[in-house]
Amino acid sequence: MISVGIVGGTGYTGVELVRILLRHPNVQIKALTSRTEAGMRVDAMFPSLRGLTDLEFSNVDQDVLNQCDVVFFATPHGVAMKQARDLVDAGVKVIDLAADFRLKNTTEFEKWYGMPHACPDLLEESVYGLPEINREAIKTARIIGNPGCYPTTVQLGLLPLLKAQEQLVQFDTLIVDAKSGVSGAGRKAETSLLFSESSDNFKAYGVKGHRHHPEIVQGLDAISQQKGWFDQMIFVPHLVPMIRGMFTTMYLKLTEQGKQADLQALFESAYATESFVDVMPAGSLPETRSVRGANQLRIALYRPNNGDTLVILVVQDNLVKGASGQAVQNMNLMFGLAETTGLEVVPLLP
Amino acid sequence: MISVGIVGGTGYTGVELVRILLRHPNVQIKALTSRTEAGMRVDAMFPSLRGLTDLEFSNVDQDVLNQCDVVFFATPHGVAMKQARDLVDAGVKVIDLAADFRLKNTTEFEKWYGMPHACPDLLEESVYGLPEINREAIKTARIIGNPGCYPTTVQLGLLPLLKAQEQLVQFDTLIVDAKSGVSGAGRKAETSLLFSESSDNFKAYGVKGHRHHPEIVQGLDAISQQKGWFDQMIFVPHLVPMIRGMFTTMYLKLTEQGKQADLQALFESAYATESFVDVMPAGSLPETRSVRGANQLRIALYRPNNGDTLVILVVQDNLVKGASGQAVQNMNLMFGLAETTGLEVVPLLP
Amino acid sequence: MISVGIVGGTGYTGVELVRILLRHPNVQIKALTSRTEAGMRVDAMFPSLRGLTDLEFSNVDQDVLNQCDVVFFATPHGVAMKQARDLVDAGVKVIDLAADFRLKNTTEFEKWYGMPHACPDLLEESVYGLPEINREAIKTARIIGNPGCYPTTVQLGLLPLLKAQEQLVQFDTLIVDAKSGVSGAGRKAETSLLFSESSDNFKAYGVKGHRHHPEIVQGLDAISQQKGWFDQMIFVPHLVPMIRGMFTTMYLKLTEQGKQADLQALFESAYATESFVDVMPAGSLPETRSVRGANQLRIALYRPNNGDTLVILVVQDNLVKGASGQAVQNMNLMFGLAETTGLEVVPLLP
Amino acid sequence: MISVGIVGGTGYTGVELVRILLRHPNVQIKALTSRTEAGMRVDAMFPSLRGLTDLEFSNVDQDVLNQCDVVFFATPHGVAMKQARDLVDAGVKVIDLAADFRLKNTTEFEKWYGMPHACPDLLEESVYGLPEINREAIKTARIIGNPGCYPTTVQLGLLPLLKAQEQLVQFDTLIVDAKSGVSGAGRKAETSLLFSESSDNFKAYGVKGHRHHPEIVQGLDAISQQKGWFDQMIFVPHLVPMIRGMFTTMYLKLTEQGKQADLQALFESAYATESFVDVMPAGSLPETRSVRGANQLRIALYRPNNGDTLVILVVQDNLVKGASGQAVQNMNLMFGLAETTGLEVVPLLP
């Protein structure tokens, strides 16, 4: 059994980790920490867990965490980078669901997150936890920076094009129009996230700059070997009045080769062996509810009017493939388990 | 492996059965019928199932169904009672999720469902599939009438009182104020169920008479040995703008013995060994989301101002413990499996 | 023109007052105060008001308020009672939308609101602002305690019975099962009110005791001349995943006279001349959306199975007839205007 | 008083017309027709109208309609074009809220709507009812084709650029990523529009081709004097789980002149005298709720990272400025009334 610690268990990625790991056959949750709720039973805060666990939130006890095999950070940014050193030194693997180990460039990190990075050396060592791209590196990593939700959809939506032998699209024309359910903003008591403010409403946000923008560019640059294609990428996120779900619509100009190519076949082939990426049949219209609660991402391709624009539609559950599910997928890789272990939940529809 | 047939797979109880049974370790779905969608892949209608099954909807093929071990009817009322005879004769067990085998009195059935009953003898033989009440009879039954969603909450919410040695409440004062998510009305193209009609809205319905009313009375009468206590029961259902979930608020006058009794302890004791009924601690406020997607029912008790009224709050997911989950629970009993097999899903919160 | 001041303009009852008063032909809003947002344009916080007003939030300026004809308090409780004396002395009428002038008994006030009352003499003088009950007193009042949302539905739902010559129901059997949209909890940054917590969910709350309980009892006692009928009233509020709307379901035992009486006619007659109370035809099922945005309350009556229980269904928009609309109705009365002035908005459906 | 007939009163644009016209000071509704509901009181179907009107749905009576001053068609496409001739001959003005008088090219009409056009001559005469573009022609029109909801947002979002003296953007790069509330699909009993299907879900639709696509292109072509810029326009509509509201995100490449220009000032100037188009301050994030129930459209402009892409955000209420409100705006123009008459409703927030 893998001993697991979860730091920051009161947010949505934390309780989602608990939901998944309670049914993971190879895991035992040893500790679930919360600065504010120490001593409270987990199922008193999250009644969905009644009958399933006797865990209590605890203060961070370094000794306990050091005895874990892996520690997940489901905290705001800035926490994991301060605690990672001790854990790594104690031989504990670290998976950070926040942003501390996503941006490799510490200047960029400081610019977007407003604080200097606390452990640049570990940052350099850490692996970006997108299994479909970095599977081998993840297997041996000591520290994982678990990807952001938007970046997961964009990178997996473009990966087959980036890896294609020919240049099928003009990558510098990329426009990302993304839509997220409200849980993506976390379990924070903010007025704008109130039911009475965000229900029956639709809005854009972060148009002037969103923290996932540099992460997306870094990821795409890495895959494309730093060609600078994405320096002018447009990224406009929107807020949807639903709890879970992320829908990303991408627009790219096709090259002449791209117009000749069978992109549907390219994508199907690229993901043929992936358990958690589904290339839908031509003509499909993905819906966020088709992945509710499941570690699944679905992609559909369109070329409207047979013209020169490619439209890529991607859906995922922002809390699963976009966060906690992907974190468990990473853990499975790190511990030599089948990648799907504990992640076979069927989406909840309706 | 248990060979399963599902008749009527395009409704919500049908797709919910598929969701559960695809992860049931002892089950193989052999057939999923639909008059209207025969030949269509199931995952084309329900994209949540993509990658999980190759099943297609098929026309009803009696030979195929006859070779199943059990057939679920997830159809409108009036279907199961016409097909049950052939199946039973072929040795196939039948679990009807509609109303054909709920009301024992054929006159009542005809009054509420507008058609004569097609097989009164099988009706008489059939067992009302509420495991917490009829567990032993279910184990050997050939035909199960799976309970309605409202009746499940009312009967399980009152069972410990009905089975108590003393009379703790005046049962003839029972008022049931019940609230259901919209999926309880089924996957029917009706104007009143449109998003634009039922979102951001709350209403009562069926105040003049609801088909679950006689089922509730029959069930309570059976437990209480036909004392006629519930002839004047008040039952007012309401429609909540949420997909899944049922919340039942019940009001009863306490007797003098009831005022002296420790009702919390009574309920906890009554359900101590039940896997799917959770008596919440005193002071708890159940929420429907705490059971979303799970075969779980939760109960909380209140005695406001220490007065003479008992308030019983019950929540369940109408599609799981209120329908398809309970049907699988019955199947487990009928085939000698552990009652919880395939039903260990953790509720989806948020 | 009536000069209006609004203290506490950043909450839902505040912005709702602005919405109504901007279209009131006899009103000019002179000041809109906010401790936290002074200097901010009102339409920067509430973009729905862009193009309709140049108002800015201001600090409380007693001189400005003293020059108003009427000041509305759309604040949390505890504010109006501290500022009312100065205003009344300056000849300004006061309408408090919070609870400071609702409970006449200062001991009760302190018990439920956790602070001593700051001006018991003004409390005694103040009038409970339910026009359908206290119209004449309101006309000449200097201070109005605007009713709570739940109390409005209960009192208006029972008024014809309380005023009937015969005793038609056993008032001491009253059970109130009430349901409110989330905006009733105000514009407060609390976790439980987040979209991700309260959407797709239904729950009870305040079962152990809700502040509107004593207000309801006080109101009903007043109408019934202090017979103590409501000492054991049961009141269970629930939270509905919708922004606006309140639905109150009430249960009462009929007396023998009540069973003989034509209650539908009684209610229709009682409210024949009221503009804002609609007694729906027998058999109607009220919906909260039928009053969305309008100062309207609708009532429907049922006697299930012709039995001995009366069911009364009441709907209103909690922010309009349950708060700000009723406050304007009171203002109209106080200033000799037609009661409907500025309140003729048609409900928004769908 | 203007005598008004409404053909097809049971859909959302029909009831929305009634909502608006009941408060229009210069209008009297003479007839409201419905093939299916003739004889039913309007307020029995739409309880929001109780107390406001005694109207009944009636069969189409040509004599009655011929005596109206104006007839609105709130019907599916294909109805208005068959009845328009008689009305026009009788001197009655016609405003069609469906598509019969939108596409000027009858071949296009037949291609997209699957039927030949019934009155090509009237089609040629008819005026496209977008007041901010065609105000003068509308004033004297006999037949108005009221614009579709998406086309309204796109055309008004681009108008200042199209009318600018310099070419500020490369119009042939236009991408329209649009999002609509569910009421945009009408009051049709279709499974995909059920609450349980479309709540808590987000999806694209019509990616292969949407009927508003040719209408948008026609409109933009007309303003730009048929330069063919929009032949390759990309238009991807999405469905948002909210009742009302439309949010359109547009992307365009800037020209060198465009990068130099003060586009914010251009837009503000272009719409300075328009009552129903609001150019929000730089940096604003429009929300659909800011126009709920009101005949208002709001625009915000962004140039991310000061790069070469212009992002235009547009919101409206699809049933008001996107349909019935705009129709009344047209009527006001046709009858010489102030354009805002009857359209001063304040948006409903929250």
Coordinates of N, CA and C in Angstrom, one line a residue, chain C residues 146-218:
Chain C
N146 N -39.7 46.9 8.1 CA -40.2 46.2 6.9 C -40.1 44.7 7.2
P147 N -41.2 43.9 6.8 CA -41.2 42.5 7.3 C -40.1 41.7 6.6
G148 N -39.8 40.6 7.3 CA -38.9 39.6 6.7 C -39.6 38.9 5.6
C149 N -38.9 38.2 4.7 CA -39.4 37.5 3.6 C -40.4 36.4 4.0
Y150 N -39.8 35.4 4.8 CA -40.7 34.3 5.2 C -42.0 34.8 5.9
P151 N -41.8 35.8 6.9 CA -43.0 36.2 7.6 C -44.1 36.8 6.7
T152 N -43.6 37.5 5.6 CA -44.6 38.0 4.6 C -45.5 36.9 4.1
T153 N -44.9 35.8 3.6 CA -45.6 34.8 3.0 C -46.6 34.1 4.0
V154 N -46.1 33.9 5.2 CA -46.9 33.2 6.2 C -48.1 34.0 6.6
Q155 N -47.8 35.3 6.9 CA -48.9 36.1 7.4 C -50.0 36.4 6.3
L156 N -49.5 36.7 5.1 CA -50.5 36.9 4.1 C -51.2 35.6 3.6
G157 N -50.5 34.5 3.8 CA -51.1 33.2 3.5 C -52.2 32.8 4.5
L158 N -52.2 33.4 5.7 CA -53.1 33.0 6.7 C -54.1 34.1 7.1
L159 N -53.9 35.3 6.6 CA -54.7 36.4 7.0 C -56.2 36.2 6.9
P160 N -56.7 35.7 5.7 CA -58.1 35.6 5.6 C -58.7 34.6 6.6
L161 N -57.9 33.6 7.0 CA -58.4 32.7 8.0 C -58.4 33.3 9.4
L162 N -57.4 34.1 9.7 CA -57.3 34.8 11.0 C -58.4 35.8 11.1
K163 N -58.8 36.4 10.1 CA -59.8 37.5 10.1 C -61.3 36.9 10.0
A164 N -61.4 35.7 9.7 CA -62.7 35.1 9.4 C -63.5 35.1 10.7
Q165 N -64.8 35.2 10.6 CA -65.6 35.3 11.8 C -65.6 34.0 12.5
E166 N -65.7 32.9 11.8 CA -65.6 31.6 12.4 C -64.2 31.1 12.5
Q167 N -64.0 30.1 13.4 CA -62.6 29.5 13.4 C -62.6 28.3 12.5
L168 N -61.9 28.5 11.4 CA -62.0 27.6 10.3 C -60.9 26.5 10.3
V169 N -59.8 26.9 11.0 CA -58.7 25.9 11.1 C -58.3 25.9 12.6
Q170 N -57.6 24.8 12.9 CA -56.9 24.8 14.2 C -55.6 25.4 14.1
F171 N -55.5 26.7 14.5 CA -54.2 27.4 14.2 C -53.0 26.8 14.9
D172 N -53.3 26.1 16.0 CA -52.1 25.5 16.7 C -51.6 24.3 16.0
T173 N -52.1 23.9 14.9 CA -51.5 22.8 14.2 C -50.6 23.3 13.0
L174 N -50.4 24.6 13.0 CA -49.7 25.1 11.8 C -48.3 24.6 11.6
I175 N -48.0 24.1 10.4 CA -46.7 23.7 10.0 C -46.3 24.5 8.8
V176 N -45.1 25.1 8.9 CA -44.6 25.9 7.7 C -43.4 25.3 7.2
D177 N -43.5 24.8 6.0 CA -42.3 24.2 5.3 C -42.0 25.2 4.2
A178 N -40.9 25.9 4.4 CA -40.6 27.1 3.5 C -39.3 26.9 2.7
K179 N -39.3 27.4 1.5 CA -38.2 27.2 0.6 C -37.8 28.6 0.0
S180 N -36.5 28.9 0.1 CA -36.1 30.2 -0.4 C -34.9 30.1 -1.4
G181 N -34.9 31.0 -2.4 CA -33.8 31.1 -3.3 C -32.6 31.7 -2.5
V182 N -31.4 31.6 -3.1 CA -30.2 31.8 -2.4 C -30.0 33.3 -2.1
S183 N -30.5 34.2 -2.9 CA -30.4 35.6 -2.6 C -30.9 36.0 -1.3
G184 N -31.8 35.2 -0.7 CA -32.4 35.5 0.6 C -31.3 35.6 1.7
A185 N -30.2 34.9 1.4 CA -29.1 35.0 2.4 C -28.2 36.2 2.3
G186 N -28.5 37.0 1.3 CA -27.7 38.2 1.2 C -26.5 38.1 0.3
R187 N -25.9 39.2 0.1 CA -24.6 39.3 -0.7 C -23.4 39.2 0.2
K188 N -23.3 38.0 0.8 CA -22.2 37.8 1.8 C -21.2 36.8 1.2
A189 N -19.9 37.0 1.4 CA -18.9 36.1 0.9 C -18.8 35.0 1.9
E190 N -19.7 34.0 1.9 CA -19.7 32.8 2.7 C -19.6 31.6 1.9
T191 N -18.8 30.7 2.4 CA -18.5 29.4 1.6 C -19.8 28.7 1.3
S192 N -20.7 28.6 2.2 CA -21.9 27.9 2.0 C -22.8 28.4 0.9
L193 N -22.6 29.7 0.5 CA -23.4 30.4 -0.5 C -22.7 30.4 -1.8
L194 N -21.6 29.7 -2.0 CA -20.9 29.7 -3.2 C -21.7 28.9 -4.3
F195 N -21.5 29.3 -5.5 CA -22.2 28.5 -6.6 C -21.9 27.0 -6.5
S196 N -20.6 26.7 -6.3 CA -20.2 25.3 -6.3 C -20.7 24.5 -5.0
E197 N -21.2 25.3 -4.0 CA -21.7 24.6 -2.9 C -23.3 24.5 -2.9
S198 N -23.9 25.5 -3.5 CA -25.4 25.6 -3.4 C -26.1 25.3 -4.7
S199 N -25.3 25.2 -5.8 CA -26.0 24.8 -7.1 C -26.2 23.3 -7.0
D200 N -27.2 22.8 -7.8 CA -27.5 21.4 -7.9 C -27.5 20.7 -6.5
N201 N -28.1 21.4 -5.6 CA -28.2 20.9 -4.2 C -29.5 21.5 -3.5
F202 N -30.0 20.7 -2.6 CA -31.1 21.2 -1.8 C -30.9 20.8 -0.4
K203 N -31.2 21.7 0.5 CA -30.9 21.4 2.0 C -31.9 22.2 2.8
A204 N -32.1 21.7 4.0 CA -32.8 22.5 5.1 C -31.7 23.2 5.8
Y205 N -32.2 24.3 6.5 CA -31.2 25.0 7.4 C -32.1 25.7 8.5
G206 N -31.4 26.1 9.5 CA -32.1 26.8 10.6 C -33.2 26.0 11.2
V207 N -33.1 24.7 11.2 CA -34.2 23.9 11.7 C -34.3 24.0 13.3
K208 N -33.1 24.3 13.9 CA -33.1 24.5 15.3 C -33.6 25.8 15.8
G209 N -33.8 26.7 14.8 CA -34.3 28.0 15.2 C -33.9 29.1 14.2
H210 N -34.8 29.8 13.6 CA -34.5 30.8 12.6 C -35.1 32.1 13.1
R211 N -34.4 33.2 12.8 CA -34.8 34.5 13.3 C -36.2 35.0 12.8
H212 N -36.6 34.4 11.8 CA -38.0 34.7 11.3 C -39.1 34.1 12.1
H213 N -38.7 33.1 12.8 CA -39.7 32.3 13.6 C -40.4 33.3 14.6
P214 N -39.7 34.0 15.5 CA -40.4 34.9 16.4 C -41.2 36.0 15.7
E215 N -40.7 36.4 14.6 CA -41.4 37.5 13.8 C -42.7 36.9 13.3
I216 N -42.7 35.7 12.8 CA -43.9 35.1 12.3 C -44.9 35.0 13.5
V217 N -44.5 34.5 14.6 CA -45.4 34.3 15.7 C -45.9 35.6 16.2
Q218 N -45.1 36.6 16.3 CA -45.5 37.9 16.7 C -46.6 38.5 15.8

